[in-house]
Amino acid sequence: MATTNDHPGEQAAQDPVKLIGIRDSALSLDEVFRAVGDDAAGGTALFVGTVRNHDGGADVEELGYSCHPSAEAEMRRIAEKVAAEFPVRALAAVHRVGDLRVGDLAVVVAVSCPHRGEAFEACRKLIDDLKHEVPIWKHQRFSDGTEEWVGAC
């Protein structure tokens, strides 16, 4: 009998980046989840970033996301880097731009791997790196009439 690591399902897929996108319309959890489906994956981790009603002690009314034209290419670069570091079977990431309200989905990422631990680690690395490296900016508008720009997502 072959050892566990000898099975092809234990290895990263040939082309694991299944969905990368910047969207100006509502994001779909189902779309992202379907994109990372893989019969060899024993674990799928999904992260959903939503617009919250506060930040830094102030009440958030709404916000807008904008991005540099290179944002989607940067998302793909980061996704490929994460896929090279973990045994990723499938990976997806979509980010919203435009005006959003409290409760709206701002970003959805998912990673499937042979095992849950790898999926959790890869998903966390993916969202953390996207947040720090992709040129997406958030313009928050507060209930007191003030506003602020926040770099990255």
Tab-separated table of N, CA and C in Angstrom:
chain	number	residue	atom	x	y	z
A	1	MET	N	0.835	-1.178	0.000
A	1	MET	CA	0.000	0.000	0.000
A	1	MET	C	0.886	1.251	0.000
A	2	ALA	N	0.511	2.253	-0.757
A	2	ALA	CA	1.281	3.498	-0.874
A	2	ALA	C	1.155	4.312	0.404
A	3	THR	N	2.206	5.061	0.715
A	3	THR	CA	2.102	5.961	1.864
A	3	THR	C	1.177	7.108	1.504
A	4	THR	N	0.645	7.750	2.499
A	4	THR	CA	-0.337	8.814	2.305
A	4	THR	C	0.169	9.898	1.355
A	5	ASN	N	1.398	10.329	1.501
A	5	ASN	CA	1.925	11.422	0.688
A	5	ASN	C	2.174	11.035	-0.768
A	6	ASP	N	2.127	9.720	-1.075
A	6	ASP	CA	2.336	9.283	-2.452
A	6	ASP	C	1.087	9.452	-3.310
A	7	HIS	N	-0.045	9.631	-2.710
A	7	HIS	CA	-1.284	9.771	-3.476
A	7	HIS	C	-1.320	11.149	-4.144
A	8	PRO	N	-1.705	11.230	-5.424
A	8	PRO	CA	-1.745	12.525	-6.122
A	8	PRO	C	-2.650	13.563	-5.434
A	9	GLY	N	-3.665	13.101	-4.742
A	9	GLY	CA	-4.562	14.023	-4.042
A	9	GLY	C	-3.914	14.752	-2.887
A	10	GLU	N	-2.777	14.264	-2.413
A	10	GLU	CA	-2.052	14.922	-1.326
A	10	GLU	C	-1.186	16.072	-1.829
A	11	GLN	N	-1.056	16.168	-3.122
A	11	GLN	CA	-0.194	17.186	-3.727
A	11	GLN	C	-1.024	18.390	-4.178
A	12	ALA	N	-0.350	19.488	-4.421
A	12	ALA	CA	-1.022	20.670	-4.978
A	12	ALA	C	-1.518	20.347	-6.380
A	13	ALA	N	-2.609	20.954	-6.753
A	13	ALA	CA	-3.142	20.782	-8.104
A	13	ALA	C	-2.247	21.513	-9.102
A	14	GLN	N	-2.325	21.109	-10.362
A	14	GLN	CA	-1.519	21.727	-11.420
A	14	GLN	C	-1.814	23.208	-11.595
A	15	ASP	N	-3.072	23.581	-11.613
A	15	ASP	CA	-3.481	24.973	-11.798
A	15	ASP	C	-4.547	25.310	-10.759
A	16	PRO	N	-4.139	25.566	-9.517
A	16	PRO	CA	-5.101	25.701	-8.431
A	16	PRO	C	-5.846	27.035	-8.349
A	17	VAL	N	-5.380	28.064	-9.038
A	17	VAL	CA	-6.045	29.363	-8.962
A	17	VAL	C	-7.256	29.331	-9.904
A	18	LYS	N	-8.432	29.216	-9.311
A	18	LYS	CA	-9.658	28.998	-10.088
A	18	LYS	C	-10.464	30.266	-10.339
A	19	LEU	N	-10.387	31.229	-9.434
A	19	LEU	CA	-11.207	32.429	-9.567
A	19	LEU	C	-10.506	33.596	-8.882
A	20	ILE	N	-10.260	34.654	-9.628
A	20	ILE	CA	-9.700	35.896	-9.103
A	20	ILE	C	-10.520	37.018	-9.725
A	21	GLY	N	-10.974	37.957	-8.907
A	21	GLY	CA	-11.752	39.021	-9.502
A	21	GLY	C	-11.938	40.242	-8.631
A	22	ILE	N	-12.079	41.356	-9.301
A	22	ILE	CA	-12.491	42.625	-8.702
A	22	ILE	C	-13.883	42.871	-9.271
A	23	ARG	N	-14.858	43.071	-8.411
A	23	ARG	CA	-16.254	43.177	-8.853
A	23	ARG	C	-16.886	44.478	-8.395
A	24	ASP	N	-17.728	45.048	-9.246
A	24	ASP	CA	-18.493	46.238	-8.864
A	24	ASP	C	-19.950	45.882	-8.567
A	25	SER	N	-20.201	44.590	-8.365
A	25	SER	CA	-21.531	44.107	-8.006
A	25	SER	C	-21.408	43.169	-6.799
A	26	ALA	N	-22.537	42.805	-6.232
A	26	ALA	CA	-22.552	41.975	-5.022
A	26	ALA	C	-21.746	40.687	-5.225
A	27	LEU	N	-21.038	40.291	-4.173
A	27	LEU	CA	-20.241	39.068	-4.203
A	27	LEU	C	-21.109	37.874	-3.823
A	28	SER	N	-20.722	36.696	-4.302
A	28	SER	CA	-21.476	35.476	-4.051
A	28	SER	C	-20.630	34.446	-3.312
A	29	LEU	N	-21.070	34.064	-2.113
A	29	LEU	CA	-20.394	32.999	-1.376
A	29	LEU	C	-20.459	31.691	-2.161
A	30	ASP	N	-21.617	31.415	-2.754
A	30	ASP	CA	-21.787	30.180	-3.518
A	30	ASP	C	-20.810	30.096	-4.683
A	31	GLU	N	-20.609	31.196	-5.395
A	31	GLU	CA	-19.683	31.195	-6.526
A	31	GLU	C	-18.271	30.844	-6.075
A	32	VAL	N	-17.833	31.472	-4.987
A	32	VAL	CA	-16.479	31.233	-4.486
A	32	VAL	C	-16.342	29.807	-3.964
A	33	PHE	N	-17.337	29.345	-3.212
A	33	PHE	CA	-17.290	27.989	-2.671
A	33	PHE	C	-17.262	26.946	-3.793
A	34	ARG	N	-18.099	27.137	-4.806
A	34	ARG	CA	-18.106	26.207	-5.944
A	34	ARG	C	-16.754	26.203	-6.669
A	35	ALA	N	-16.133	27.364	-6.765
A	35	ALA	CA	-14.857	27.473	-7.484
A	35	ALA	C	-13.753	26.639	-6.840
A	36	VAL	N	-13.813	26.428	-5.538
A	36	VAL	CA	-12.745	25.690	-4.851
A	36	VAL	C	-13.100	24.233	-4.583
A	37	GLY	N	-14.219	23.781	-5.119
A	37	GLY	CA	-14.582	22.378	-4.946
A	37	GLY	C	-13.572	21.470	-5.633
A	38	ASP	N	-13.133	20.438	-4.919
A	38	ASP	CA	-12.158	19.500	-5.463
A	38	ASP	C	-12.314	18.187	-4.708
A	39	ASP	N	-12.470	17.086	-5.425
A	39	ASP	CA	-12.685	15.781	-4.793
A	39	ASP	C	-11.522	15.335	-3.916
A	40	ALA	N	-10.321	15.862	-4.149
A	40	ALA	CA	-9.162	15.478	-3.352
A	40	ALA	C	-8.995	16.344	-2.104
A	41	ALA	N	-9.835	17.358	-1.970
A	41	ALA	CA	-9.719	18.274	-0.829
A	41	ALA	C	-10.516	17.743	0.361
A	42	GLY	N	-9.845	17.602	1.477
A	42	GLY	CA	-10.508	17.206	2.714
A	42	GLY	C	-10.851	18.394	3.577
A	43	GLY	N	-10.330	19.563	3.218
A	43	GLY	CA	-10.607	20.776	3.982
A	43	GLY	C	-10.755	21.971	3.070
A	44	THR	N	-11.784	22.755	3.335
A	44	THR	CA	-11.991	24.005	2.617
A	44	THR	C	-12.179	25.100	3.646
A	45	ALA	N	-11.388	26.154	3.536
A	45	ALA	CA	-11.512	27.305	4.433
A	45	ALA	C	-12.010	28.481	3.611
A	46	LEU	N	-12.991	29.179	4.171
A	46	LEU	CA	-13.617	30.314	3.504
A	46	LEU	C	-13.582	31.499	4.454
A	47	PHE	N	-13.144	32.644	3.951
A	47	PHE	CA	-13.164	33.868	4.745
A	47	PHE	C	-14.044	34.881	4.039
A	48	VAL	N	-14.911	35.525	4.823
A	48	VAL	CA	-15.805	36.543	4.294
A	48	VAL	C	-15.565	37.828	5.075
A	49	GLY	N	-15.170	38.878	4.382
A	49	GLY	CA	-15.006	40.186	4.999
A	49	GLY	C	-16.248	41.018	4.717
A	50	THR	N	-16.864	41.535	5.774
A	50	THR	CA	-18.080	42.331	5.630
A	50	THR	C	-17.850	43.750	6.128
A	51	VAL	N	-18.679	44.653	5.687
A	51	VAL	CA	-18.624	46.039	6.146
A	51	VAL	C	-19.252	46.091	7.534
A	52	ARG	N	-18.478	46.519	8.519
A	52	ARG	CA	-18.991	46.623	9.883
A	52	ARG	C	-19.498	48.034	10.140
A	53	ASN	N	-20.247	48.197	11.224
A	53	ASN	CA	-20.898	49.476	11.509
A	53	ASN	C	-20.053	50.434	12.347
A	54	HIS	N	-18.794	50.103	12.562
A	54	HIS	CA	-17.935	50.982	13.359
A	54	HIS	C	-16.471	50.786	12.968
A	55	ASP	N	-15.670	51.788	13.282
A	55	ASP	CA	-14.231	51.687	13.102
A	55	ASP	C	-13.584	52.776	13.929
A	56	GLY	N	-12.618	52.419	14.732
A	56	GLY	CA	-11.886	53.392	15.531
A	56	GLY	C	-12.772	54.217	16.450
A	57	GLY	N	-13.843	53.603	16.960
A	57	GLY	CA	-14.726	54.302	17.884
A	57	GLY	C	-15.792	55.156	17.222
A	58	ALA	N	-15.840	55.173	15.903
A	58	ALA	CA	-16.833	55.984	15.185
A	58	ALA	C	-17.821	55.071	14.459
A	59	ASP	N	-19.054	55.550	14.303
A	59	ASP	CA	-20.086	54.805	13.594
A	59	ASP	C	-19.917	54.974	12.091
A	60	VAL	N	-19.795	53.861	11.376
A	60	VAL	CA	-19.644	53.870	9.927
A	60	VAL	C	-21.027	53.855	9.281
A	61	GLU	N	-21.257	54.794	8.383
A	61	GLU	CA	-22.513	54.850	7.627
A	61	GLU	C	-22.403	54.008	6.358
A	62	GLU	N	-21.319	54.214	5.636
A	62	GLU	CA	-21.072	53.480	4.393
A	62	GLU	C	-19.607	53.654	4.032
A	63	LEU	N	-19.198	52.921	3.027
A	63	LEU	CA	-17.831	53.089	2.553
A	63	LEU	C	-17.768	52.758	1.078
A	64	GLY	N	-16.676	53.172	0.507
A	64	GLY	CA	-16.439	52.868	-0.899
A	64	GLY	C	-15.049	52.291	-1.061
A	65	TYR	N	-14.932	51.310	-1.923
A	65	TYR	CA	-13.629	50.751	-2.259
A	65	TYR	C	-13.276	51.175	-3.673
A	66	SER	N	-12.019	51.527	-3.860
A	66	SER	CA	-11.495	51.788	-5.198
A	66	SER	C	-10.163	51.059	-5.311
A	67	CYS	N	-9.730	50.858	-6.535
A	67	CYS	CA	-8.491	50.099	-6.707
A	67	CYS	C	-7.689	50.634	-7.875
A	68	HIS	N	-6.443	50.318	-7.848
A	68	HIS	CA	-5.519	50.606	-8.935
A	68	HIS	C	-5.799	49.598	-10.059
A	69	PRO	N	-5.566	49.962	-11.311
A	69	PRO	CA	-5.788	49.010	-12.416
A	69	PRO	C	-5.001	47.699	-12.268
A	70	SER	N	-3.926	47.699	-11.506
A	70	SER	CA	-3.119	46.487	-11.327
A	70	SER	C	-3.642	45.571	-10.222
A	71	ALA	N	-4.720	45.940	-9.548
A	71	ALA	CA	-5.187	45.197	-8.369
A	71	ALA	C	-5.471	43.725	-8.667
A	72	GLU	N	-6.161	43.447	-9.760
A	72	GLU	CA	-6.490	42.052	-10.060
A	72	GLU	C	-5.234	41.237	-10.363
A	73	ALA	N	-4.292	41.822	-11.074
A	73	ALA	CA	-3.032	41.129	-11.356
A	73	ALA	C	-2.265	40.870	-10.062
A	74	GLU	N	-2.305	41.823	-9.142
A	74	GLU	CA	-1.646	41.631	-7.846
A	74	GLU	C	-2.330	40.527	-7.039
A	75	MET	N	-3.659	40.474	-7.101
A	75	MET	CA	-4.379	39.397	-6.428
A	75	MET	C	-3.936	38.045	-6.978
A	76	ARG	N	-3.820	37.946	-8.288
A	76	ARG	CA	-3.383	36.686	-8.907
A	76	ARG	C	-1.955	36.337	-8.473
A	77	ARG	N	-1.071	37.318	-8.449
A	77	ARG	CA	0.313	37.064	-8.030
A	77	ARG	C	0.345	36.497	-6.617
A	78	ILE	N	-0.411	37.097	-5.715
A	78	ILE	CA	-0.455	36.633	-4.328
A	78	ILE	C	-1.069	35.241	-4.257
A	79	ALA	N	-2.143	35.008	-4.997
A	79	ALA	CA	-2.784	33.694	-5.012
A	79	ALA	C	-1.802	32.620	-5.479
A	80	GLU	N	-1.041	32.918	-6.516
A	80	GLU	CA	-0.058	31.956	-7.020
A	80	GLU	C	1.039	31.703	-6.001
A	81	LYS	N	1.427	32.744	-5.263
A	81	LYS	CA	2.443	32.592	-4.219
A	81	LYS	C	1.929	31.682	-3.103
A	82	VAL	N	0.693	31.889	-2.667
A	82	VAL	CA	0.101	31.044	-1.628
A	82	VAL	C	-0.027	29.604	-2.127
A	83	ALA	N	-0.455	29.443	-3.360
A	83	ALA	CA	-0.604	28.099	-3.936
A	83	ALA	C	0.738	27.375	-4.032
A	84	ALA	N	1.827	28.108	-4.203
A	84	ALA	CA	3.152	27.494	-4.270
A	84	ALA	C	3.663	27.104	-2.879
A	85	GLU	N	3.145	27.757	-1.854
A	85	GLU	CA	3.626	27.522	-0.485
A	85	GLU	C	2.871	26.399	0.230
A	86	PHE	N	1.636	26.124	-0.187
A	86	PHE	CA	0.790	25.118	0.452
A	86	PHE	C	0.297	24.128	-0.603
A	87	PRO	N	-0.139	22.930	-0.179
A	87	PRO	CA	-0.663	21.960	-1.146
A	87	PRO	C	-2.103	22.298	-1.550
A	88	VAL	N	-2.257	23.411	-2.228
A	88	VAL	CA	-3.577	23.928	-2.587
A	88	VAL	C	-4.161	23.131	-3.747
A	89	ARG	N	-5.367	22.656	-3.545
A	89	ARG	CA	-6.114	21.993	-4.614
A	89	ARG	C	-6.872	23.019	-5.450
A	90	ALA	N	-7.427	24.042	-4.769
A	90	ALA	CA	-8.147	25.099	-5.481
A	90	ALA	C	-8.181	26.344	-4.603
A	91	LEU	N	-8.175	27.504	-5.250
A	91	LEU	CA	-8.127	28.783	-4.550
A	91	LEU	C	-8.985	29.793	-5.309
A	92	ALA	N	-9.675	30.661	-4.567
A	92	ALA	CA	-10.489	31.709	-5.185
A	92	ALA	C	-10.454	32.953	-4.310
A	93	ALA	N	-10.520	34.119	-4.947
A	93	ALA	CA	-10.559	35.390	-4.214
A	93	ALA	C	-11.269	36.433	-5.069
A	94	VAL	N	-12.250	37.105	-4.465
A	94	VAL	CA	-12.940	38.200	-5.141
A	94	VAL	C	-13.070	39.363	-4.165
A	95	HIS	N	-12.933	40.565	-4.684
A	95	HIS	CA	-13.043	41.775	-3.867
A	95	HIS	C	-13.999	42.738	-4.532
A	96	ARG	N	-14.743	43.412	-3.738
A	96	ARG	CA	-15.738	44.360	-4.226
A	96	ARG	C	-15.122	45.757	-4.330
A	97	VAL	N	-15.554	46.519	-5.301
A	97	VAL	CA	-15.250	47.940	-5.397
A	97	VAL	C	-16.575	48.679	-5.543
A	98	GLY	N	-16.528	49.976	-5.322
A	98	GLY	CA	-17.740	50.784	-5.384
A	98	GLY	C	-18.270	51.056	-3.988
A	99	ASP	N	-19.496	51.588	-3.938
A	99	ASP	CA	-20.111	51.946	-2.656
A	99	ASP	C	-20.771	50.741	-2.017
A	100	LEU	N	-20.493	50.544	-0.723
A	100	LEU	CA	-21.049	49.434	0.039
A	100	LEU	C	-21.723	49.965	1.301
A	101	ARG	N	-22.667	49.217	1.797
A	101	ARG	CA	-23.381	49.532	3.026
A	101	ARG	C	-22.962	48.569	4.128
A	102	VAL	N	-23.266	48.911	5.344
A	102	VAL	CA	-23.006	48.023	6.475
A	102	VAL	C	-23.673	46.673	6.197
A	103	GLY	N	-22.912	45.606	6.405
A	103	GLY	CA	-23.403	44.252	6.178
A	103	GLY	C	-23.065	43.681	4.818
A	104	ASP	N	-22.699	44.531	3.854
A	104	ASP	CA	-22.346	44.036	2.523
A	104	ASP	C	-21.042	43.241	2.571
A	105	LEU	N	-20.898	42.306	1.638
A	105	LEU	CA	-19.662	41.542	1.509
A	105	LEU	C	-18.633	42.386	0.768
A	106	ALA	N	-17.456	42.524	1.364
A	106	ALA	CA	-16.383	43.302	0.754
A	106	ALA	C	-15.343	42.408	0.075
A	107	VAL	N	-15.087	41.248	0.656
A	107	VAL	CA	-14.090	40.330	0.112
A	107	VAL	C	-14.473	38.911	0.516
A	108	VAL	N	-14.258	37.975	-0.416
A	108	VAL	CA	-14.489	36.557	-0.132
A	108	VAL	C	-13.304	35.792	-0.714
A	109	VAL	N	-12.660	34.996	0.141
A	109	VAL	CA	-11.562	34.142	-0.307
A	109	VAL	C	-11.807	32.732	0.204
A	110	ALA	N	-11.342	31.758	-0.551
A	110	ALA	CA	-11.479	30.361	-0.144
A	110	ALA	C	-10.315	29.554	-0.687
A	111	VAL	N	-9.936	28.549	0.089
A	111	VAL	CA	-8.845	27.661	-0.290
A	111	VAL	C	-9.244	26.240	0.089
A	112	SER	N	-9.039	25.301	-0.818
A	112	SER	CA	-9.224	23.895	-0.474
A	112	SER	C	-7.873	23.186	-0.579
A	113	CYS	N	-7.638	22.308	0.388
A	113	CYS	CA	-6.391	21.557	0.483
A	113	CYS	C	-6.728	20.124	0.907
A	114	PRO	N	-5.763	19.214	0.841
A	114	PRO	CA	-6.036	17.848	1.269
A	114	PRO	C	-6.497	17.749	2.731
A	115	HIS	N	-6.017	18.650	3.588
A	115	HIS	CA	-6.335	18.577	5.016
A	115	HIS	C	-6.744	19.948	5.551
A	116	ARG	N	-7.521	19.974	6.626
A	116	ARG	CA	-8.081	21.219	7.158
A	116	ARG	C	-7.017	22.202	7.646
A	117	GLY	N	-5.986	21.720	8.305
A	117	GLY	CA	-4.956	22.614	8.823
A	117	GLY	C	-4.302	23.418	7.717
A	118	GLU	N	-3.974	22.749	6.626
A	118	GLU	CA	-3.374	23.424	5.480
A	118	GLU	C	-4.342	24.439	4.881
A	119	ALA	N	-5.612	24.064	4.820
A	119	ALA	CA	-6.617	24.972	4.254
A	119	ALA	C	-6.742	26.230	5.101
A	120	PHE	N	-6.798	26.069	6.428
A	120	PHE	CA	-6.878	27.236	7.320
A	120	PHE	C	-5.659	28.139	7.157
A	121	GLU	N	-4.470	27.536	7.175
A	121	GLU	CA	-3.237	28.317	7.063
A	121	GLU	C	-3.154	29.047	5.729
A	122	ALA	N	-3.466	28.352	4.656
A	122	ALA	CA	-3.384	28.960	3.329
A	122	ALA	C	-4.418	30.077	3.166
A	123	CYS	N	-5.617	29.877	3.704
A	123	CYS	CA	-6.650	30.899	3.610
A	123	CYS	C	-6.248	32.145	4.396
A	124	ARG	N	-5.704	31.946	5.587
A	124	ARG	CA	-5.262	33.091	6.389
A	124	ARG	C	-4.138	33.845	5.682
A	125	LYS	N	-3.195	33.122	5.131
A	125	LYS	CA	-2.087	33.768	4.404
A	125	LYS	C	-2.634	34.543	3.207
A	126	LEU	N	-3.589	33.950	2.503
A	126	LEU	CA	-4.165	34.604	1.334
A	126	LEU	C	-4.834	35.920	1.715
A	127	ILE	N	-5.714	35.937	2.692
A	127	ILE	CA	-6.412	37.177	3.037
A	127	ILE	C	-5.453	38.193	3.650
A	128	ASP	N	-4.528	37.743	4.480
A	128	ASP	CA	-3.578	38.684	5.082
A	128	ASP	C	-2.702	39.348	4.022
A	129	ASP	N	-2.211	38.561	3.067
A	129	ASP	CA	-1.357	39.128	2.017
A	129	ASP	C	-2.154	40.019	1.068
A	130	LEU	N	-3.388	39.630	0.756
A	130	LEU	CA	-4.227	40.497	-0.077
A	130	LEU	C	-4.427	41.842	0.604
A	131	LYS	N	-4.730	41.801	1.886
A	131	LYS	CA	-4.997	43.027	2.643
A	131	LYS	C	-3.782	43.967	2.651
A	132	HIS	N	-2.600	43.394	2.748
A	132	HIS	CA	-1.396	44.218	2.868
A	132	HIS	C	-0.747	44.606	1.546
A	133	GLU	N	-1.028	43.859	0.473
A	133	GLU	CA	-0.277	44.079	-0.764
A	133	GLU	C	-1.079	44.551	-1.970
A	134	VAL	N	-2.364	44.297	-1.996
A	134	VAL	CA	-3.160	44.663	-3.177
A	134	VAL	C	-3.568	46.131	-3.080
A	135	PRO	N	-3.379	46.907	-4.152
A	135	PRO	CA	-3.701	48.340	-4.107
A	135	PRO	C	-5.219	48.602	-4.202
A	136	ILE	N	-5.879	48.368	-3.056
A	136	ILE	CA	-7.305	48.654	-2.891
A	136	ILE	C	-7.422	49.596	-1.707
A	137	TRP	N	-8.210	50.672	-1.893
A	137	TRP	CA	-8.344	51.678	-0.846
A	137	TRP	C	-9.783	51.787	-0.400
A	138	LYS	N	-9.953	52.033	0.887
A	138	LYS	CA	-11.280	52.136	1.490
A	138	LYS	C	-11.528	53.577	1.910
A	139	HIS	N	-12.652	54.115	1.478
A	139	HIS	CA	-13.065	55.468	1.849
A	139	HIS	C	-14.270	55.331	2.775
A	140	GLN	N	-14.045	55.557	4.064
A	140	GLN	CA	-15.101	55.405	5.055
A	140	GLN	C	-15.794	56.732	5.307
A	141	ARG	N	-17.128	56.660	5.409
A	141	ARG	CA	-17.931	57.832	5.754
A	141	ARG	C	-18.648	57.529	7.063
A	142	PHE	N	-18.454	58.431	8.039
A	142	PHE	CA	-18.979	58.206	9.382
A	142	PHE	C	-20.269	58.986	9.611
A	143	SER	N	-21.019	58.563	10.612
A	143	SER	CA	-22.325	59.175	10.902
A	143	SER	C	-22.199	60.624	11.369
A	144	ASP	N	-21.030	61.012	11.857
A	144	ASP	CA	-20.849	62.397	12.309
A	144	ASP	C	-20.445	63.340	11.172
A	145	GLY	N	-20.413	62.803	9.934
A	145	GLY	CA	-20.085	63.625	8.770
A	145	GLY	C	-18.613	63.588	8.379
A	146	THR	N	-17.767	62.998	9.208
A	146	THR	CA	-16.344	62.918	8.867
A	146	THR	C	-16.119	61.706	7.951
A	147	GLU	N	-14.946	61.670	7.377
A	147	GLU	CA	-14.573	60.569	6.503
A	147	GLU	C	-13.081	60.369	6.548
A	148	GLU	N	-12.647	59.194	6.093
A	148	GLU	CA	-11.212	58.913	6.040
A	148	GLU	C	-10.935	57.880	4.958
A	149	TRP	N	-9.718	57.943	4.430
A	149	TRP	CA	-9.219	56.961	3.480
A	149	TRP	C	-8.308	56.014	4.235
A	150	VAL	N	-8.422	54.725	3.930
A	150	VAL	CA	-7.579	53.708	4.548
A	150	VAL	C	-6.890	52.963	3.426
A	151	GLY	N	-5.550	52.849	3.509
A	151	GLY	CA	-4.792	52.165	2.481
A	151	GLY	C	-5.006	50.675	2.525
A	152	ALA	N	-4.920	50.044	1.382
A	152	ALA	CA	-5.145	48.598	1.196
A	152	ALA	C	-6.551	48.263	1.641
A	153	CYS	N	-6.903	46.983	1.538
A	153	CYS	CA	-8.280	46.602	1.871
A	153	CYS	C	-8.357	46.266	3.322
